[in-house]
mmCIF file of C-alpha atoms in Angstrom:
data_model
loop_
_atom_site.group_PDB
_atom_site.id
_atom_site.type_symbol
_atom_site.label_atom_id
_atom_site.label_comp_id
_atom_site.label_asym_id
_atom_site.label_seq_id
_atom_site.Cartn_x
_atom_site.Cartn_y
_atom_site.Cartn_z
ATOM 1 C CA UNK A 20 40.488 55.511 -136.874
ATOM 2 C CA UNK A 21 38.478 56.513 -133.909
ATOM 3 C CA UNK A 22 36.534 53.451 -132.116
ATOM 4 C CA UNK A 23 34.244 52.965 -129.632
ATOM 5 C CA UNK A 24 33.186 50.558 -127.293
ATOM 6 C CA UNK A 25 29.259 49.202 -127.844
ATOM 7 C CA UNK A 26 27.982 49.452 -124.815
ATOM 8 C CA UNK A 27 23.777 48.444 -125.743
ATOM 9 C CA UNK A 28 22.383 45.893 -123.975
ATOM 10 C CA UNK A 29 22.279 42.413 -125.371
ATOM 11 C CA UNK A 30 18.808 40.607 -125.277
ATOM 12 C CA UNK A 31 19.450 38.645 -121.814
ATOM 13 C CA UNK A 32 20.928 42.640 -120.577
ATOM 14 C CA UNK A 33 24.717 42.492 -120.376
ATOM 15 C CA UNK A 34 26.335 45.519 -122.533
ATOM 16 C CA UNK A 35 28.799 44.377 -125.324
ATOM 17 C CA UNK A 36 32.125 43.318 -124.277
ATOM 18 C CA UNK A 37 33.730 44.480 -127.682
ATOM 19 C CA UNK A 38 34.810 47.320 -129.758
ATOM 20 C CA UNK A 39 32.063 47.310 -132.485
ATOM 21 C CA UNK A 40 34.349 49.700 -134.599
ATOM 22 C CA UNK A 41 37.270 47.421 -134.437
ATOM 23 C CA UNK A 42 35.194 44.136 -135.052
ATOM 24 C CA UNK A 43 34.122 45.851 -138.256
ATOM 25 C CA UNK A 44 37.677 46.700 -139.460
ATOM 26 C CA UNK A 45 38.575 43.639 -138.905
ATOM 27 C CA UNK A 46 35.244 42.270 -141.290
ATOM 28 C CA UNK A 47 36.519 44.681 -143.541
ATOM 29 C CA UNK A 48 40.101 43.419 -144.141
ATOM 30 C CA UNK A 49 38.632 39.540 -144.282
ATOM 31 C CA UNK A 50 36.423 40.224 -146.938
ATOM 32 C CA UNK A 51 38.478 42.559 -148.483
ATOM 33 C CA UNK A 52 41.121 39.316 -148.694
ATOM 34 C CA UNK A 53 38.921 36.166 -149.232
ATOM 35 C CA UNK A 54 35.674 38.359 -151.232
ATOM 36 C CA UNK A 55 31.953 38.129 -150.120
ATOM 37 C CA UNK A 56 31.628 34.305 -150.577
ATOM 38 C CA UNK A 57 35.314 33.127 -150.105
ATOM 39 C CA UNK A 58 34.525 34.328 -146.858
ATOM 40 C CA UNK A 59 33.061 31.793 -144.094
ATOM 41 C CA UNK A 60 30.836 32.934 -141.200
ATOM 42 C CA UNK A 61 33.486 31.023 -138.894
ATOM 43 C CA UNK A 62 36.457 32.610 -140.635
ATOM 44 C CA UNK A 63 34.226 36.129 -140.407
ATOM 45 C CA UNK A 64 33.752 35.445 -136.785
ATOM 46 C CA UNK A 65 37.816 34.142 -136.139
ATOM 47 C CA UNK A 66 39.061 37.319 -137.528
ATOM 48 C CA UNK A 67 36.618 39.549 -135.742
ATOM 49 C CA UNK A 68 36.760 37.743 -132.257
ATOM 50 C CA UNK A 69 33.676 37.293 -131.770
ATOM 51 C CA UNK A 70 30.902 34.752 -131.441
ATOM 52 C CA UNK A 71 28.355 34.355 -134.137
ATOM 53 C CA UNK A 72 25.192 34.875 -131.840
ATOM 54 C CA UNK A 73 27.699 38.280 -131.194
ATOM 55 C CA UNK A 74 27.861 39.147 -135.022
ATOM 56 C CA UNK A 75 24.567 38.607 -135.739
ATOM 57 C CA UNK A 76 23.060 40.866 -132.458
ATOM 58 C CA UNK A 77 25.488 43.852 -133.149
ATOM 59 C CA UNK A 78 25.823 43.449 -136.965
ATOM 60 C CA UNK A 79 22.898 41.240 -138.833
ATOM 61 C CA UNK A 80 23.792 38.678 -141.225
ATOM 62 C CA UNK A 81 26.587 38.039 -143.023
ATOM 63 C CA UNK A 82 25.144 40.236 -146.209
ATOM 64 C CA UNK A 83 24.282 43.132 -143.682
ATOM 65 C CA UNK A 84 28.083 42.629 -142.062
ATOM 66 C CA UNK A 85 29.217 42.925 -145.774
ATOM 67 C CA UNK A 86 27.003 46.092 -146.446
ATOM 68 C CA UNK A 87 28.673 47.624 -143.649
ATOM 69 C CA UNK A 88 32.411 46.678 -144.403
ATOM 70 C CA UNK A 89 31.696 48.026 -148.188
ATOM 71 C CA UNK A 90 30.555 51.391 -146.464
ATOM 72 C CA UNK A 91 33.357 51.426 -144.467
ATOM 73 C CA UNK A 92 35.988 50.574 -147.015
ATOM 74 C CA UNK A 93 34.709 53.723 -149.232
ATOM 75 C CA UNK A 94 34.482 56.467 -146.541
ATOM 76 C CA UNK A 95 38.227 55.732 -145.752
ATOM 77 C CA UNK A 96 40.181 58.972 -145.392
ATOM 78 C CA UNK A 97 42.541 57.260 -147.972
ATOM 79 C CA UNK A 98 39.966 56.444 -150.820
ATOM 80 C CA UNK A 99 41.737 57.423 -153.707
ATOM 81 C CA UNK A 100 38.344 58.331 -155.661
ATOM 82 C CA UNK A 101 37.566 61.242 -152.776
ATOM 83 C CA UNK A 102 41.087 62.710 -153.453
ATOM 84 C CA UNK A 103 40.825 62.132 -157.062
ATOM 85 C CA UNK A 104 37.742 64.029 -157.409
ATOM 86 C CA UNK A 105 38.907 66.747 -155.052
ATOM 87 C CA UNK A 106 41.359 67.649 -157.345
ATOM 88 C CA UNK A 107 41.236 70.979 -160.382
ATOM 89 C CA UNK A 108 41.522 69.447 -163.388
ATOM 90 C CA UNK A 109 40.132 66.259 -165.396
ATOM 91 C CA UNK A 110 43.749 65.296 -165.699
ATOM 92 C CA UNK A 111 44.602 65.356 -161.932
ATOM 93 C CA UNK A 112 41.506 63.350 -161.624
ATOM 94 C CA UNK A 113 42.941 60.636 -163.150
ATOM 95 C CA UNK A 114 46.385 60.932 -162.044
ATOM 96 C CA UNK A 115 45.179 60.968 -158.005
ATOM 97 C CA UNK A 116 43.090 58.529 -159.148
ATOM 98 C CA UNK A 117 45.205 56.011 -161.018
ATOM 99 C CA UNK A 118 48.092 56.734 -158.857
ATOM 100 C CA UNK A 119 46.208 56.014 -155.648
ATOM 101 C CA UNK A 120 44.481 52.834 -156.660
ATOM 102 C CA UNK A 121 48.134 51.412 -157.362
ATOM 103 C CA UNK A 122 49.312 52.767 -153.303
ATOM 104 C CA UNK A 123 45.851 51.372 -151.814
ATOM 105 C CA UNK A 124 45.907 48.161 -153.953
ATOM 106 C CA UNK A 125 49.709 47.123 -152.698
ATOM 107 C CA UNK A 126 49.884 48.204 -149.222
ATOM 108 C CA UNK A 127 52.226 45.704 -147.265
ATOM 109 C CA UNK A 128 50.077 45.900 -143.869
ATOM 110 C CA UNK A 129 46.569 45.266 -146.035
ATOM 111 C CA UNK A 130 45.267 42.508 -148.883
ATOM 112 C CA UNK A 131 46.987 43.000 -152.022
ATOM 113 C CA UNK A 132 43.625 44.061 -154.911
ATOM 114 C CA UNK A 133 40.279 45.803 -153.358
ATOM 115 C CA UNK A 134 37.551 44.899 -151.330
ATOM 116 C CA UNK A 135 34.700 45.849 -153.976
ATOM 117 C CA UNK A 136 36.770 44.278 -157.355
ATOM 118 C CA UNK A 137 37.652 41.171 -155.220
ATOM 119 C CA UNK A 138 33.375 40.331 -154.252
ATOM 120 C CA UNK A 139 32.280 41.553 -157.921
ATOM 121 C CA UNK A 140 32.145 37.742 -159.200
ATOM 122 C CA UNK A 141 29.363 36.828 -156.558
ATOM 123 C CA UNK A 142 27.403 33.449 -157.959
ATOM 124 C CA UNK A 143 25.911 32.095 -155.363
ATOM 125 C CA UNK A 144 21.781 31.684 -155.057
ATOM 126 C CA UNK A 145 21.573 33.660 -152.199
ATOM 127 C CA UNK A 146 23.419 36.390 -153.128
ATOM 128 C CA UNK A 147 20.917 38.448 -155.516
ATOM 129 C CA UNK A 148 21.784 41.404 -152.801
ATOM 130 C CA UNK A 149 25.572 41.502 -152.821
ATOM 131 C CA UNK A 150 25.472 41.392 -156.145
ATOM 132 C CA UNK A 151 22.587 44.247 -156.791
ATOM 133 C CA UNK A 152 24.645 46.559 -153.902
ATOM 134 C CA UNK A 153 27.845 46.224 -155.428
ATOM 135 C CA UNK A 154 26.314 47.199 -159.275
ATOM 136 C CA UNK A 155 25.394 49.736 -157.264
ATOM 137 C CA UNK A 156 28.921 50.671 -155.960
ATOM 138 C CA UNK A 157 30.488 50.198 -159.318
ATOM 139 C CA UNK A 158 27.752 52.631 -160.670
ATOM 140 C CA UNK A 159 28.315 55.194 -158.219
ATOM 141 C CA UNK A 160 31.718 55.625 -158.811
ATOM 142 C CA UNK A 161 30.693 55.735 -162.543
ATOM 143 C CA UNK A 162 28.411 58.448 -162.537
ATOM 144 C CA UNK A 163 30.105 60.460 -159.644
ATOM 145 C CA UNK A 164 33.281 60.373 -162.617
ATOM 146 C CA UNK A 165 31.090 61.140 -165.188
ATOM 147 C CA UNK A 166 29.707 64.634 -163.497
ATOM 148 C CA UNK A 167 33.222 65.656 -162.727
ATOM 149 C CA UNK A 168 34.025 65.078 -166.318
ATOM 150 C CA UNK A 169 30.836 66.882 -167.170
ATOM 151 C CA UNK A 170 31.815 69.915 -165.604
ATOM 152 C CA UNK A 171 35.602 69.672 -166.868
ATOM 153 C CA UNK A 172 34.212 69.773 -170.450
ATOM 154 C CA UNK A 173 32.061 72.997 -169.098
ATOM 155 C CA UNK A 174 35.254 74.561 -167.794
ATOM 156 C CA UNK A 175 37.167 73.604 -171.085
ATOM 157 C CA UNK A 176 39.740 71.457 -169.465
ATOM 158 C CA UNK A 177 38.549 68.496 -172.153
ATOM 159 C CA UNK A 178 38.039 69.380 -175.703
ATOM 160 C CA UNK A 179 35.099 70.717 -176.890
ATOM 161 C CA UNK A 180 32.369 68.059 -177.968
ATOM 162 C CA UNK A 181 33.589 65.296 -175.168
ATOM 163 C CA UNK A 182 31.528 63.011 -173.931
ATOM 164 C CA UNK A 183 32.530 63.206 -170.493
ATOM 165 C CA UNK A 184 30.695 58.657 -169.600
ATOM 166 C CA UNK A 185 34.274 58.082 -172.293
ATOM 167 C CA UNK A 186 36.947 59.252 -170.023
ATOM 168 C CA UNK A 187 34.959 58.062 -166.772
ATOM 169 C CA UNK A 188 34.452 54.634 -168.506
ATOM 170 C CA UNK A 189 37.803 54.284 -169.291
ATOM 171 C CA UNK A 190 39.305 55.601 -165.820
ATOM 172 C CA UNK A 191 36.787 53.374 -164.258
ATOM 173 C CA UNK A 192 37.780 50.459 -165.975
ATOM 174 C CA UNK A 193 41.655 51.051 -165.591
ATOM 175 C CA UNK A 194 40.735 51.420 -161.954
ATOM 176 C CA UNK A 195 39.721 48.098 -161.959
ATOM 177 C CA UNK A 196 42.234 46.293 -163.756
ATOM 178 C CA UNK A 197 44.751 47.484 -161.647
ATOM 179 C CA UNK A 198 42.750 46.230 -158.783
ATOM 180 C CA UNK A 199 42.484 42.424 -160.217
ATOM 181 C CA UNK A 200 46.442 43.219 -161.550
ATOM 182 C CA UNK A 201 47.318 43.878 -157.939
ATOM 183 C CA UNK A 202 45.191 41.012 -156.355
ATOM 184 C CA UNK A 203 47.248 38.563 -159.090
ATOM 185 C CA UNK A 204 50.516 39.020 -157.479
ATOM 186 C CA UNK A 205 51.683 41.927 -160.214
ATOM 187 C CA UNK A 206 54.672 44.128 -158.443
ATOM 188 C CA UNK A 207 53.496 47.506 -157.640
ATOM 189 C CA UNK A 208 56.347 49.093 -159.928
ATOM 190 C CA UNK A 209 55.154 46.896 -162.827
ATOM 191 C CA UNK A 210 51.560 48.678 -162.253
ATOM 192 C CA UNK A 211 52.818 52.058 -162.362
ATOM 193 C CA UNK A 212 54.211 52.112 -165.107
ATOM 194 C CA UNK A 213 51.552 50.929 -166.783
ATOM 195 C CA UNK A 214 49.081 53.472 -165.744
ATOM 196 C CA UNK A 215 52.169 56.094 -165.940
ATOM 197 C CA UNK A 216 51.421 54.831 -169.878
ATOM 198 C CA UNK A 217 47.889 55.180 -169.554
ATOM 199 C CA UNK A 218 47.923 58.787 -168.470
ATOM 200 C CA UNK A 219 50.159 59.295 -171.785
ATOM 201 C CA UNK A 220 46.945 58.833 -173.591
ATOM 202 C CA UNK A 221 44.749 61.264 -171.494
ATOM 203 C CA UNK A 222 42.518 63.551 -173.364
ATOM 204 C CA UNK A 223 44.545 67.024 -174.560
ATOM 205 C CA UNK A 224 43.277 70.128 -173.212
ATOM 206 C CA UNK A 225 43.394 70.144 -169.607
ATOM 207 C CA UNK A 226 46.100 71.679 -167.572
ATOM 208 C CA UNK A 227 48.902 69.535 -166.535
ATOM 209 C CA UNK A 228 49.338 68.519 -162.923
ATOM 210 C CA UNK A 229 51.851 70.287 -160.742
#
C-alpha cells in the first residue's frame, strides 16, 4: 500500500513525526485481532507507535480510529466481496466470494477471522455507534449481494421466480461463519471443503465457473 508521511501542524506547530497511513494499518490489524472493545487505547497506541495525545490529534477517538480501520479494511485491493461481485455469473459470485473469505480469513502474516465479524458482539454502554456502523456494514454487503442477484435473475442466470435477498442471505451468512470458523482455530482445508459443499447446493441455472 502506498503511505504517506502527515506532515500538518500539531496544535503547539511541529508537523507529525509519523506515517499516518502506516499508524492506521497497524489500528487495523489490532482491532482486526482483539475486536472493537478487546482492544485497549494503550494496546491501540503500542501497536501503532504512537502517543495517545498523537492518536487522538491525527485520528479522533478510539470509535473514530475504528471507523477509519473498518473503511480501510473494506477498500483493500484483496476484499473478496469487490472480486466476488466483479465477476459474470451469480455462481462465480459466490465461488470468488466463498473462496476468498476462506484465503483472507487464514492468512499466516494477518489475524486468523475478520475485522468486521470479530467487533459484531459490541456490549458496552458507550458503544451505541460501533454497533449502529457496523449494522451498517453488515447491511451493505447485504443489499450490494442482493442487487447483483437481482440482476442475475434479470439475465436468467437464477431460475425464474428467485428471490434474489435468499441467495444473498445465505452467501452472507456463510460468509460469516467461515469468518467466526476461522477466528476459532478451524484449519483452512477443513473450511474449504465445507464451502466446496456449500457451493454443491447453489441455485441451478447459472453458468458454471471456468
Amino acid at each position: 500500500m502506498a503511505t504517506r508521511k502527515d506532515t500538518r501542524q500539531t496544535a503547539i506547530g511541529r508537523p507529525r513525526a509519523f506515517d499516518t497511513d502506516a499508524a492506521l494499518e497497524k489500528a487495523m490489524v489490532f482491532f482486526w485481532a482483539h475486536g472493537y472493545e478487546g482492544a485497549s487505547l494503550s494496546g491501540l497506541t503500542r501497536a501503532m507507535g504512537i502517543s495517545t495525545t498523537s492518536m487522538y490529534a491525527a485520528f479522533g477517538n478510539k470509535e473514530e480510529l475504528f471507523r477509519k480501520a473498518l473503511q480501510r479494511y473494506s477498500e483493500h485491493p484483496d476484499s473478496y466481496l469487490e472480486q466476488g461481485l466483479d465477476q459474470p455469473t451469480a455462481l462465480e459470485v459466490a465461488t470468488a466470494m466463498l473462496n476468498g473469505v476462506v484465503r483472507g480469513t487464514t492468512r499466516p502474516d494477518m489475524p486468523s477471522g475478520c475485522l468486521g465479524v470479530q467487533s459484531a458482539l459490541v456490549t458496552g454502554e458507550g458503544a451505541t455507534g460501533v454497533r449502529d456502523l457496523l449494522v451498517q456494514w453488515r447491511t451493505g454487503i447485504y443489499d450490494r449481494l442482493r442487487e447483483r442477484f437481482e440482476r442475475a435473475v434479470a439475465e436468467g442466470d437464477l431460475p425464474p421466480g428467485t428471490d434474489p435477498g435468499v441467495p444473498a442471505r445465505y452467501l452472507a451468512t456463510l460468509v460469516a461463519g467461515v469468518a467466526v470458523q476461522a477466528a476459532g482455530g478451524v484449519p483452512r482445508e477443513d473450511l474449504q471443503a465445507m464451502v466446496d459443499a456449500a457451493l454443491l447446493s447453489w441455485p441451478p441455472g447459472g453458468r458454471s465457473p471456468g
